[in-house]
CSV table of C-alpha atoms and ligand atoms in Angstrom, one decimal:
chain,number,residue,atom,x,y,z
A,1,MET,CA,-0.1,0.0,0.0
A,2,ALA,CA,1.3,3.5,-0.8
A,3,MET,CA,2.3,5.7,2.0
A,4,GLU,CA,0.5,9.0,2.4
A,5,ASP,CA,3.1,11.7,1.5
A,6,PRO,CA,1.7,15.1,2.8
A,7,ASP,CA,3.7,17.1,0.1
A,8,LYS,CA,1.8,15.2,-2.5
A,9,LYS,CA,-1.8,16.7,-1.3
A,10,THR,CA,-3.7,18.5,-4.0
A,11,GLU,CA,-3.9,22.0,-3.0
A,12,VAL,CA,-7.5,23.6,-3.2
A,13,VAL,CA,-8.7,27.2,-3.4
A,14,LEU,CA,-12.4,27.6,-2.5
A,15,LEU,CA,-14.4,30.2,-4.3
A,16,ALA,CA,-17.7,31.3,-3.0
A,17,CYS,CA,-19.8,33.5,-5.4
A,18,GLY,CA,-23.2,35.1,-4.1
A,19,SER,CA,-24.8,38.3,-3.1
A,20,PHE,CA,-23.6,38.4,0.4
A,21,ASN,CA,-26.4,40.9,1.2
A,22,PRO,CA,-25.2,40.8,3.9
A,23,ILE,CA,-22.5,38.4,4.8
A,24,THR,CA,-23.6,36.1,7.5
A,25,ASN,CA,-22.1,33.7,10.1
A,26,MET,CA,-23.3,30.9,7.9
A,27,HIS,CA,-21.6,32.2,4.8
A,28,LEU,CA,-18.4,32.0,7.0
A,29,ARG,CA,-19.3,28.6,8.3
A,30,LEU,CA,-19.5,27.2,4.6
A,31,PHE,CA,-15.6,27.8,4.4
A,32,GLU,CA,-14.9,26.1,7.7
A,33,LEU,CA,-17.2,23.1,6.8
A,34,ALA,CA,-15.5,22.7,3.4
A,35,LYS,CA,-12.0,22.8,4.8
A,36,ASP,CA,-12.7,20.2,7.4
A,37,TYR,CA,-14.2,18.0,4.8
A,38,PHE,CA,-11.1,18.4,2.6
A,39,ASP,CA,-8.7,17.9,5.4
A,40,GLU,CA,-10.4,14.6,6.5
A,41,THR,CA,-9.9,13.1,3.1
A,42,GLY,CA,-6.1,13.2,3.6
A,43,LYS,CA,-5.9,14.0,-0.1
A,44,TYR,CA,-6.5,17.5,-0.3
A,45,LYS,CA,-5.1,20.7,1.4
A,46,VAL,CA,-7.2,23.8,1.4
A,47,ILE,CA,-4.8,26.7,1.0
A,48,LYS,CA,-7.2,29.7,0.6
A,49,GLY,CA,-10.8,30.8,0.5
A,50,ILE,CA,-12.2,33.5,-1.6
A,51,ILE,CA,-15.4,35.5,-1.2
A,52,SER,CA,-16.6,37.1,-4.5
A,53,PRO,CA,-19.6,39.3,-4.0
A,54,VAL,CA,-21.8,39.7,-7.1
A,55,CYS,CA,-21.8,43.1,-9.0
A,56,ASP,CA,-24.8,45.4,-8.7
A,57,ALA,CA,-25.7,44.6,-12.4
A,58,TYR,CA,-27.0,41.3,-11.1
A,59,LYS,CA,-30.1,43.1,-10.4
A,60,LYS,CA,-31.4,40.9,-7.4
A,61,LYS,CA,-34.2,42.3,-5.5
A,62,GLY,CA,-33.0,44.1,-2.4
A,63,LEU,CA,-29.3,44.1,-3.5
A,64,ILE,CA,-27.5,47.1,-2.0
A,65,SER,CA,-24.4,48.5,-3.5
A,66,ALA,CA,-21.3,46.3,-3.9
A,67,ASP,CA,-19.2,48.7,-2.0
A,68,HIS,CA,-21.2,48.0,1.1
A,69,ARG,CA,-21.3,44.4,0.6
A,70,VAL,CA,-17.6,44.1,0.0
A,71,THR,CA,-16.8,46.2,3.0
A,72,MET,CA,-18.9,44.0,5.3
A,73,ALA,CA,-17.4,40.9,3.9
A,74,LYS,CA,-13.9,42.4,4.5
A,75,LEU,CA,-14.8,43.2,8.0
A,76,ALA,CA,-16.3,39.6,8.6
A,77,THR,CA,-13.1,38.0,7.5
A,78,LYS,CA,-10.5,40.4,9.1
A,79,ASN,CA,-9.8,37.6,11.8
A,80,SER,CA,-9.5,34.8,9.2
A,81,ASP,CA,-6.2,33.7,8.3
A,82,TRP,CA,-7.2,32.0,5.2
A,83,VAL,CA,-10.4,33.3,3.9
A,84,GLU,CA,-10.2,36.6,2.0
A,85,VAL,CA,-12.6,38.9,0.0
A,86,ASP,CA,-11.9,39.7,-3.8
A,87,ASP,CA,-13.7,42.5,-5.3
A,88,TRP,CA,-12.9,42.0,-9.0
A,89,GLU,CA,-16.3,40.4,-9.7
A,90,SER,CA,-18.1,43.1,-7.7
A,91,THR,CA,-16.5,46.0,-9.7
A,92,GLN,CA,-17.6,44.7,-13.1
A,93,SER,CA,-20.2,47.0,-14.7
A,94,GLU,CA,-22.1,44.0,-16.4
A,95,TRP,CA,-22.9,40.8,-14.6
A,96,LEU,CA,-20.6,37.9,-15.2
A,97,GLU,CA,-21.4,34.2,-15.4
A,98,THR,CA,-19.9,32.4,-12.5
A,99,VAL,CA,-17.7,30.2,-14.7
A,100,LYS,CA,-16.1,33.5,-15.8
A,101,VAL,CA,-15.2,34.3,-12.2
A,102,LEU,CA,-13.7,30.8,-11.8
A,103,ARG,CA,-11.6,31.3,-15.0
A,104,TYR,CA,-10.4,34.7,-13.8
A,105,HIS,CA,-9.2,33.2,-10.4
A,106,HIS,CA,-7.8,30.0,-11.9
A,107,GLN,CA,-5.7,32.3,-14.3
A,108,LYS,CA,-4.7,34.6,-11.3
A,109,LEU,CA,-3.5,31.5,-9.6
A,110,LEU,CA,-1.5,30.4,-12.6
A,111,SER,CA,0.1,33.7,-13.2
A,112,SER,CA,1.1,33.9,-9.4
A,113,ASP,CA,2.8,30.7,-9.5
A,114,PRO,CA,6.5,31.0,-10.1
A,115,THR,CA,7.0,27.3,-10.6
A,116,ASN,CA,4.6,27.3,-13.5
A,117,SER,CA,6.6,26.9,-16.7
A,118,LEU,CA,3.5,27.1,-19.0
A,119,GLN,CA,3.0,30.5,-17.4
A,120,ASN,CA,6.6,31.6,-18.2
A,121,ALA,CA,6.3,30.4,-21.9
A,122,LEU,CA,3.0,32.1,-22.3
A,123,PRO,CA,2.5,35.3,-20.8
A,124,LEU,CA,-1.1,35.9,-19.9
A,125,THR,CA,-1.4,39.3,-21.4
A,126,LYS,CA,0.1,38.7,-24.8
A,127,PRO,CA,-2.5,40.0,-27.3
A,128,GLY,CA,-3.6,37.9,-30.3
A,129,ARG,CA,-2.2,34.6,-28.8
A,130,LYS,CA,-4.8,32.4,-27.3
A,131,ARG,CA,-3.7,30.3,-24.5
A,132,LYS,CA,-4.5,26.7,-24.6
A,133,GLN,CA,-6.6,25.8,-21.7
A,134,GLU,CA,-4.4,24.7,-18.8
A,135,PRO,CA,-5.1,21.0,-18.2
A,136,ASN,CA,-6.6,20.4,-14.8
A,137,ARG,CA,-4.7,18.1,-12.4
A,138,HIS,CA,-7.2,15.8,-11.6
A,139,ASP,CA,-5.2,12.9,-12.8
A,140,PRO,CA,-3.4,11.4,-9.8
A,141,ILE,CA,-1.0,9.6,-11.9
A,142,LYS,CA,0.4,12.9,-13.4
A,143,LYS,CA,0.6,14.3,-9.9
A,144,LYS,CA,2.6,11.3,-8.7
A,145,ASN,CA,5.2,11.7,-11.4
A,146,GLN,CA,5.9,15.2,-10.5
A,147,SER,CA,9.1,15.8,-8.7
A,148,PRO,CA,8.1,16.6,-5.1
A,149,ASP,CA,9.5,20.3,-4.9
A,150,ILE,CA,7.4,21.2,-7.9
A,151,LYS,CA,4.1,22.2,-6.8
A,152,SER,CA,1.2,22.1,-9.0
A,153,THR,CA,-1.2,25.0,-9.3
A,154,PRO,CA,-3.8,24.7,-6.9
A,155,GLN,CA,-7.3,23.6,-8.1
A,156,ILE,CA,-10.0,26.2,-7.7
A,157,LYS,CA,-13.3,24.9,-6.7
A,158,LEU,CA,-16.7,26.5,-6.4
A,159,LEU,CA,-18.2,26.5,-2.9
A,160,CYS,CA,-22.0,26.8,-2.7
A,161,GLY,CA,-25.0,25.8,-0.8
A,162,SER,CA,-27.4,23.1,-2.2
A,163,ASP,CA,-29.7,25.8,-3.4
A,164,VAL,CA,-27.1,27.0,-5.8
A,165,LEU,CA,-26.6,23.4,-7.0
A,166,GLU,CA,-30.4,23.1,-7.4
A,167,SER,CA,-30.8,26.2,-9.2
A,168,PHE,CA,-28.8,24.6,-12.1
A,169,GLY,CA,-32.2,23.1,-12.9
A,170,ILE,CA,-34.1,26.6,-13.2
A,171,PRO,CA,-34.7,27.2,-17.1
A,172,ASN,CA,-32.7,30.1,-18.4
A,173,LEU,CA,-30.6,30.6,-15.3
A,174,TRP,CA,-27.4,28.4,-16.3
A,175,LYS,CA,-26.1,27.5,-19.5
A,176,LEU,CA,-25.4,23.7,-19.8
A,177,GLU,CA,-21.8,24.6,-21.1
A,178,ASP,CA,-21.1,26.5,-18.0
A,179,ILE,CA,-22.2,23.8,-15.7
A,180,THR,CA,-20.1,21.4,-17.7
A,181,GLU,CA,-17.0,23.6,-17.5
A,182,ILE,CA,-17.5,24.1,-13.7
A,183,VAL,CA,-17.7,20.5,-12.8
A,184,GLN,CA,-15.4,19.2,-15.5
A,185,ASN,CA,-12.5,21.7,-15.2
A,186,HIS,CA,-12.7,23.1,-11.7
A,187,GLY,CA,-15.0,21.2,-9.3
A,188,LEU,CA,-17.9,21.8,-7.0
A,189,VAL,CA,-18.2,21.8,-3.2
A,190,CYS,CA,-21.8,21.8,-2.1
A,191,ILE,CA,-22.8,22.2,1.5
A,192,SER,CA,-25.9,20.4,2.0
A,193,ARG,CA,-28.4,19.7,4.7
A,194,ALA,CA,-29.0,16.2,6.3
A,195,GLY,CA,-31.8,14.8,4.0
A,196,SER,CA,-31.6,17.1,1.3
A,197,ASN,CA,-32.1,15.9,-2.1
A,198,VAL,CA,-28.9,17.0,-3.8
A,199,GLN,CA,-27.9,13.4,-4.4
A,200,LYS,CA,-31.0,12.7,-6.1
A,201,PHE,CA,-30.5,16.0,-8.1
A,202,ILE,CA,-27.0,14.8,-9.3
A,203,TYR,CA,-28.6,11.4,-10.2
A,204,GLU,CA,-31.1,13.0,-12.3
A,205,SER,CA,-28.7,15.1,-14.3
A,206,ASP,CA,-26.5,13.3,-16.8
A,207,ILE,CA,-23.7,16.0,-16.8
A,208,LEU,CA,-23.6,16.2,-13.0
A,209,TRP,CA,-23.6,12.3,-12.9
A,210,ARG,CA,-20.8,12.0,-15.3
A,211,HIS,CA,-18.7,14.3,-13.2
A,212,LYS,CA,-19.9,13.4,-9.7
A,213,ASN,CA,-16.3,12.7,-8.6
A,214,ASN,CA,-15.6,16.4,-9.0
A,215,ILE,CA,-18.6,17.3,-6.8
A,216,HIS,CA,-18.0,17.1,-3.2
A,217,LEU,CA,-21.0,17.0,-0.9
A,218,VAL,CA,-20.4,18.2,2.5
A,219,GLU,CA,-23.1,17.4,5.2
A,220,GLU,CA,-24.0,20.0,7.5
A,221,TRP,CA,-24.8,18.4,10.5
A,222,ILE,CA,-25.0,21.3,13.0
A,223,THR,CA,-27.8,22.9,10.9
A,224,ASN,CA,-28.3,26.7,10.8
A,225,ASP,CA,-30.9,28.3,8.5
A,226,ILE,CA,-29.4,31.7,8.7
A,227,SER,CA,-30.0,33.5,5.3
A,228,SER,CA,-29.3,37.1,4.1
A,229,THR,CA,-33.1,37.4,3.4
A,230,ARG,CA,-33.8,36.5,6.9
A,231,ILE,CA,-31.3,39.0,8.3
A,232,ARG,CA,-32.7,41.9,6.1
A,233,ARG,CA,-36.2,40.8,7.3
A,234,ALA,CA,-35.2,41.1,10.9
A,235,LEU,CA,-33.6,44.6,10.4
A,236,ARG,CA,-36.7,45.9,8.6
A,237,ARG,CA,-38.6,44.7,11.7
A,238,GLY,CA,-36.2,46.3,14.1
A,239,GLN,CA,-35.3,42.7,15.4
A,240,SER,CA,-31.8,41.9,16.7
A,241,ILE,CA,-29.3,40.2,14.3
A,242,ARG,CA,-26.7,39.8,16.9
A,243,TYR,CA,-24.9,36.4,16.8
A,244,LEU,CA,-26.2,35.8,13.4
A,245,VAL,CA,-23.6,38.1,11.7
A,246,PRO,CA,-20.4,39.2,12.9
A,247,ASP,CA,-20.4,42.1,15.6
A,248,VAL,CA,-18.5,44.3,13.2
A,249,VAL,CA,-20.9,43.7,10.3
A,250,GLN,CA,-23.9,44.4,12.7
A,251,ALA,CA,-22.2,47.7,13.8
A,252,TYR,CA,-21.6,48.8,10.1
A,253,ILE,CA,-25.1,48.0,9.2
A,254,GLU,CA,-26.6,50.0,11.9
A,255,LYS,CA,-24.1,53.0,11.5
A,256,ASN,CA,-25.0,53.3,7.8
A,257,ASN,CA,-28.6,52.1,8.0
A,258,LEU,CA,-28.2,49.7,5.2
A,259,TYR,CA,-31.3,47.7,5.2
A,260,ASN,CA,-34.9,49.3,5.3
A,261,PRO,CA,-38.0,49.0,3.3
A,262,GLU,CA,-36.5,51.3,0.5
A,263,SER,CA,-33.4,49.2,0.1
A,264,GLU,CA,-35.6,46.1,-0.2
A,265,ASP,CA,-37.4,47.8,-3.0
A,266,LYS,CA,-34.2,47.9,-5.1
A,267,ASN,CA,-34.6,46.2,-8.4
A,268,ALA,CA,-38.3,45.4,-7.7
A,269,GLY,CA,-39.8,44.3,-10.9
A,270,VAL,CA,-36.4,44.0,-12.6
A,271,VAL,CA,-35.5,40.7,-14.2
A,272,LEU,CA,-32.3,38.9,-12.8
A,273,ALA,CA,-29.5,39.4,-15.1
A,274,PRO,CA,-28.9,35.8,-16.2
A,275,LEU,CA,-32.6,35.4,-16.9
A,276,GLN,CA,-32.6,38.4,-19.0
A,277,LYS,CA,-29.4,37.4,-20.8
A,278,TYR,CA,-30.4,33.8,-21.5
A,279,ALA,CA,-34.2,34.5,-22.1
A,280,SER,CA,-33.1,36.8,-24.9
A,281,ASP,CA,-30.6,34.3,-26.1
A,282,SER,CA,-33.4,31.7,-26.6
A,283,LYS,CA,-35.5,34.1,-28.6
A,284,ASN,CA,-32.7,35.0,-31.0
B,1,LIG,N1,-27.5,28.2,5.5
B,1,LIG,C1,-27.0,27.9,4.5
B,1,LIG,N2,-26.5,26.6,4.4
B,1,LIG,C2,-25.9,26.3,3.0
B,1,LIG,N3,-25.5,27.3,2.2
B,1,LIG,C3,-25.7,28.4,2.4
B,1,LIG,C4,-26.6,28.9,3.6
B,1,LIG,N4,-26.7,30.3,3.5
B,1,LIG,C5,-26.0,30.7,2.4
B,1,LIG,N5,-25.6,29.6,1.7
B,1,LIG,C6,-24.6,29.7,0.5
B,1,LIG,O1,-23.8,30.9,0.4
B,1,LIG,C7,-23.6,31.3,-0.9
B,1,LIG,C8,-24.0,32.7,-1.1
B,1,LIG,O2,-25.4,32.9,-1.0
B,1,LIG,P1,-26.4,34.2,-0.8
B,1,LIG,O3,-25.3,35.4,-0.8
B,1,LIG,O4,-27.4,34.2,-1.8
B,1,LIG,O5,-26.7,34.0,0.8
B,1,LIG,P2,-28.1,33.7,1.2
B,1,LIG,O6,-27.9,33.8,2.7
B,1,LIG,O7,-28.6,32.5,0.5
B,1,LIG,O8,-28.8,35.0,0.8
B,1,LIG,P3,-30.3,35.2,0.3
B,1,LIG,O9,-31.3,34.9,1.3
B,1,LIG,O10,-30.4,36.7,0.0
B,1,LIG,O11,-30.6,34.3,-1.0
B,1,LIG,C9,-24.5,30.4,-1.7
B,1,LIG,O12,-23.7,29.4,-2.2
B,1,LIG,C10,-25.6,29.7,-0.8
B,1,LIG,O13,-26.0,28.6,-1.1
B,2,LIG,N1,-25.3,31.2,-15.2
B,2,LIG,C1,-24.6,31.7,-14.1
B,2,LIG,O1,-23.3,31.7,-14.2
B,2,LIG,C2,-25.4,32.2,-12.8
B,2,LIG,C3,-26.6,32.1,-12.7
B,2,LIG,C4,-27.3,32.4,-11.6
B,2,LIG,C5,-26.5,32.7,-10.6
B,2,LIG,N2,-25.3,32.8,-10.7
B,2,LIG,C6,-24.4,33.3,-9.5
B,2,LIG,O2,-24.7,32.5,-8.2
B,2,LIG,C7,-24.7,33.3,-7.3
B,2,LIG,C8,-26.1,33.3,-6.7
B,2,LIG,O3,-26.3,34.2,-5.6
B,2,LIG,P1,-27.9,34.7,-5.0
B,2,LIG,O4,-28.1,33.1,-4.4
B,2,LIG,O5,-27.6,35.5,-4.0
B,2,LIG,O6,-28.6,34.9,-6.1
B,2,LIG,C9,-24.2,34.8,-7.7
B,2,LIG,O7,-22.9,34.8,-7.6
B,2,LIG,C10,-24.5,34.6,-9.1
B,2,LIG,O8,-23.7,35.5,-10.0
B,2,LIG,C11,-24.5,32.6,-11.6
B,3,LIG,ZN1,-29.2,32.7,-1.6
């Protein structure tokens, strides 16, 4: 039997995309749950977590400005030594598909990796020269053949709750090619509730079933139904949100009076960006 070599663990970066309107303790828990899961496999090492708040052009009802959402996420992760906030997606003027955010962070990891010879040979910014898609390192054989001092670029996996996975089934919300690229080239980590039917959902989808080895289901045993919607609702009703969001986030919300009936009316009656995009696609 092969001995476990800690140096040969596959490094993983977790990327969570969402509104974070506002960030809650549960969002932070997602990262801890996923990290524990990967640690326990003995095969992966989570080296970083990235929170990427969606941009304002997503047009979700009640979505307050990205500036505030990013600031709150940064406050919430100030004490974490491995989870950080990236504002690249949030500062885009148009809504971006999640797969594009994954691609961006994958490229960023490649370009920051000094041991990556592909990167040295093909500069990212070279115009008119299309980079070949970097093969992912899901092949354990390939990994074993690498010399121990050469670290492969980490894999970047999309971290989400089961509602996001199940939203793959909503018509005109996700493109099949995007779902395919996410599960085939990157991977998905889904935090699910005990007894949730994510497994059935995967079973019923040919594409998810084909790539089920790249979909990690993490069971959340200490269940917690905190959601941003409920936080905003409590705030509108003047109820306490203490212990549901970090104290610094609560203080920031109160100081800036971020959530009220008016803010909840933002984008009322506006169609969500992906629905707008793909519904018009299917008409053309
Ligand atoms: N209680 C939870 N359990 C599992 N996943 C969660 C939970 N709350 C949020 N998530 C996940 O966090 C990510 C960001 O979600 P989002 O910003 O929509 O937060 P939310 O709390 O679901 O907000 P909203 O109520 O506005 O939809 C998503 O992947 C979502 O599935
Ligand atoms: N086709 C897509 O890539 C697609 C569709 C719907 C939502 N999303 C993303 O999923 C996340 C969902 O966030 P909410 O649960 O707050 O709506 C957002 O980051 C959004 O950009 C992506
Ligand atoms: Zn949500």
